[in-house]
Coordinates of C-alpha atoms in Angstrom, one line a residue:
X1 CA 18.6 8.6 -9.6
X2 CA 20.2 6.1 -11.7
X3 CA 23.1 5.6 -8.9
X4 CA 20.8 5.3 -6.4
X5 CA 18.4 2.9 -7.8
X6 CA 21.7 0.5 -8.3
X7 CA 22.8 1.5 -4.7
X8 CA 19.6 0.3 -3.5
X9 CA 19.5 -2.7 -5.7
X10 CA 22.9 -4.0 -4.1
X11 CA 21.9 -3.6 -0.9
X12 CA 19.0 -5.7 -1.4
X13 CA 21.4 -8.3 -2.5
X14 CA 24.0 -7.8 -0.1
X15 CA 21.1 -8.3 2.9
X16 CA 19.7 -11.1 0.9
X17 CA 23.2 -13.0 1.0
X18 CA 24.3 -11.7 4.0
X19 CA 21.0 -12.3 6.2
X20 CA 20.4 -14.5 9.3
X21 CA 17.4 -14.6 8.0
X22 CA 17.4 -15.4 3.9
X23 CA 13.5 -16.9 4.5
X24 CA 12.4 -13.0 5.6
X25 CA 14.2 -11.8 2.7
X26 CA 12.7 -13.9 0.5
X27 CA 9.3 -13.3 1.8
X28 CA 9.9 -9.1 1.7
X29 CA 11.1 -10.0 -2.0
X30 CA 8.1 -11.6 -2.8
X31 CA 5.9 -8.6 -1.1
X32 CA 8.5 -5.8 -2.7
X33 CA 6.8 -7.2 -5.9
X34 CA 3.6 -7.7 -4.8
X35 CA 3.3 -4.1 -3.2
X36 CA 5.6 -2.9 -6.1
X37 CA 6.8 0.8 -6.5
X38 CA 9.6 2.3 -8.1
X39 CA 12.3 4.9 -7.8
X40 CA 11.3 6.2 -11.0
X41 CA 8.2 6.6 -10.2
X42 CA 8.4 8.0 -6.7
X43 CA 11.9 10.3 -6.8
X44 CA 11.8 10.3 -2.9
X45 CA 14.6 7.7 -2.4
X46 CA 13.3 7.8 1.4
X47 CA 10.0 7.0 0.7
X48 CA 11.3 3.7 -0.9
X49 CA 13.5 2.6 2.1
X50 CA 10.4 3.2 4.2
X51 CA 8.3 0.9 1.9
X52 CA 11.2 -1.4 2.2
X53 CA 11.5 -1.1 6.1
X54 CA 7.5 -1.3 6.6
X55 CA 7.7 -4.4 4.3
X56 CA 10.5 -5.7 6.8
X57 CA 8.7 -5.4 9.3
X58 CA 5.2 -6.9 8.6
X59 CA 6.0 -9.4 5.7
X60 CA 5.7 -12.4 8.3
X61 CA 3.1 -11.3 10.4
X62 CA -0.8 -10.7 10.0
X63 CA -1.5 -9.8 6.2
X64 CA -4.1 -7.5 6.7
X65 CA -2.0 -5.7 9.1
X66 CA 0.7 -5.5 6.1
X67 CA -2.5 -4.5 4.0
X68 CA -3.1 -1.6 6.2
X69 CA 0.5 -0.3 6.5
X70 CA 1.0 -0.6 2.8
X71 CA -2.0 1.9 2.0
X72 CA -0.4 4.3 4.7
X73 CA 3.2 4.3 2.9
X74 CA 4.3 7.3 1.4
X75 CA 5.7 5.9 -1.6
X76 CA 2.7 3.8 -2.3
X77 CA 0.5 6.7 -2.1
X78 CA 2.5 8.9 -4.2
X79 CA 2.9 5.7 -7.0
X80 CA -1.1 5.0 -7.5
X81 CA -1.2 9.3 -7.2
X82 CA -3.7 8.9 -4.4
X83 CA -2.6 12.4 -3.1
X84 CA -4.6 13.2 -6.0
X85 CA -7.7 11.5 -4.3
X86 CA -9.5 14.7 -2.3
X87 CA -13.6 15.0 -1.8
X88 CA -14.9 16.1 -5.4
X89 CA -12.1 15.0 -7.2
X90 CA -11.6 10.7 -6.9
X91 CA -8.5 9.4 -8.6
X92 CA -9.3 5.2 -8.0
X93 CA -5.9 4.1 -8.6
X94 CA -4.8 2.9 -5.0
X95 CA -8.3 2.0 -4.1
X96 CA -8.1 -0.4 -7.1
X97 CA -5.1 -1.7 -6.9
X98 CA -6.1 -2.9 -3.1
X99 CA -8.9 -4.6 -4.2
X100 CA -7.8 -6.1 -7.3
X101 CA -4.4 -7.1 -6.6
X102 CA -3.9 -6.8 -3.2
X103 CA -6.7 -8.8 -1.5
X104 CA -9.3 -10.0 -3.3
X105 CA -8.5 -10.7 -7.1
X106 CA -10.3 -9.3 -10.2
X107 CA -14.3 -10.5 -10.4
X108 CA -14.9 -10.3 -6.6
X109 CA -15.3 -6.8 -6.2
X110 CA -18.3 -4.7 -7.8
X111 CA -17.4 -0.7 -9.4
X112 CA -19.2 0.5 -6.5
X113 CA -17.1 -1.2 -4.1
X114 CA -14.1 0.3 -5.8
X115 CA -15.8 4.0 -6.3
X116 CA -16.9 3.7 -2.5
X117 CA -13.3 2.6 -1.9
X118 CA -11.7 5.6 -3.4
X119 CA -13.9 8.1 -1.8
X120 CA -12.8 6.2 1.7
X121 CA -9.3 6.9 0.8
X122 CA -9.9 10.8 -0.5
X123 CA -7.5 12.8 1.6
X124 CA -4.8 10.6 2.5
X125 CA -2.1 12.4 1.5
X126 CA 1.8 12.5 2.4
X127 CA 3.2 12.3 6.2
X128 CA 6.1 12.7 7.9
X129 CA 7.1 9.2 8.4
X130 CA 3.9 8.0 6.7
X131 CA 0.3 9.2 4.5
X132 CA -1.9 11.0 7.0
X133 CA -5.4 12.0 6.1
X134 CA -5.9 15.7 5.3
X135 CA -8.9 16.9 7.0
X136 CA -10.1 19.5 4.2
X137 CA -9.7 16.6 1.5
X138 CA -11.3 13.8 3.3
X139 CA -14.8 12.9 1.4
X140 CA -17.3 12.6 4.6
X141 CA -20.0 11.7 2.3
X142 CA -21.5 8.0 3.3
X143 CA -20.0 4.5 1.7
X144 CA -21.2 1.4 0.8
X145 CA -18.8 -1.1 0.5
X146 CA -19.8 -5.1 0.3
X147 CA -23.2 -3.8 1.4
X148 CA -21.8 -2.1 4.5
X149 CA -22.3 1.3 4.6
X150 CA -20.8 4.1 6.6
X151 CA -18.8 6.7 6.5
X152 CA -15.9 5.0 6.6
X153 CA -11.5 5.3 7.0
X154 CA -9.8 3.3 4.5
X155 CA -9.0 1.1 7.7
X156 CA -12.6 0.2 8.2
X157 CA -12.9 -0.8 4.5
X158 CA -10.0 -2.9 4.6
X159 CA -11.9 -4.5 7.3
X160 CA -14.3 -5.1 5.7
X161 CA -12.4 -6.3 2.7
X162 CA -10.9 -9.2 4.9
X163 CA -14.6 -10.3 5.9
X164 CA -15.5 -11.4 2.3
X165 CA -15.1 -15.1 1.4
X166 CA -12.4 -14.4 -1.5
X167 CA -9.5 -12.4 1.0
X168 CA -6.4 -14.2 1.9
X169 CA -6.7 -15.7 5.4
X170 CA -5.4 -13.6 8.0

């Protein structure tokens, strides 16, 4: 893993210095530490060119769209352990970390949002090319999120997410 992770780290230097574009690559270097995994963490070398590419692709478009495709990547899932997130057993780390650091900002989210969160997440699990939801894990119990209730996809919440006041314009 070692020569990988440096493999990987030059080629993110070589495109940064050898882009058409060195704006996009500064943006996707900016959102590579915003939506942050790591080799070490993940062991799917894969995974983390995925993240990179979906990155790539999104960083200078729609942000919530970016939001949504970040939640989906594999390497994201397996770094907050959401594939540990199934209906009777919650793990809140991803459903956190969205609200927290990747739209709102600590203090404008309630436990319950983050609890209602998690269960809206419960069953998304590794794909092929990206997390997929597990039927027999998903948590098809009703959520309240914001005051919304339903029983929501993580998709749904994140739309809701981007309705609240404190969400980065979209």
């Amino acid at each position: 893993l070692i020569k990988i992770n440096f493999e990987w780290k030059a080629f993110l230097v070589e495109r940064f210095f050898e882009t058409a574009y060195p704006l996009r690559e500064k943006i996707n270097l900016y959102f590579q530490n915003h939506f942050v995994v790591t080799l070490q963490s993940v062991n799917v070398p894969y995974w983390i060119f995925q993240h990179y590419q979906t990155i790539n692709q999104n960083s200078t478009g729609n942000y919530k769209t970016l939001v949504k495709e970040m939640v989906y990547s594999n390497a994201m899932i397996k770094y907050l352990d959401n594939q540990q997130n199934k209906k009777g057993k919650i793990n809140e780390n991803l459903a956190r970390e969205l609200l927290e650091l990747f739209t709102l900002g600590e203090g404008n989210y309630a436990e319950n949002d983050i609890k209602n969160t998690a269960l809206a997440l419960a069953g998304l699990t590794f794909g092929e090319s990206k997390g997929q939801y597990r039927p027999f894990l998903i948590d098809s119990s009703s959520k309240t999120v914001f005051g919304k209730s339903g029983n929501f996809t993580i998709d749904e919440v994140i739309d809701i997410i981007f309705e609240q006041k404190n969400t980065p314009y979209c």
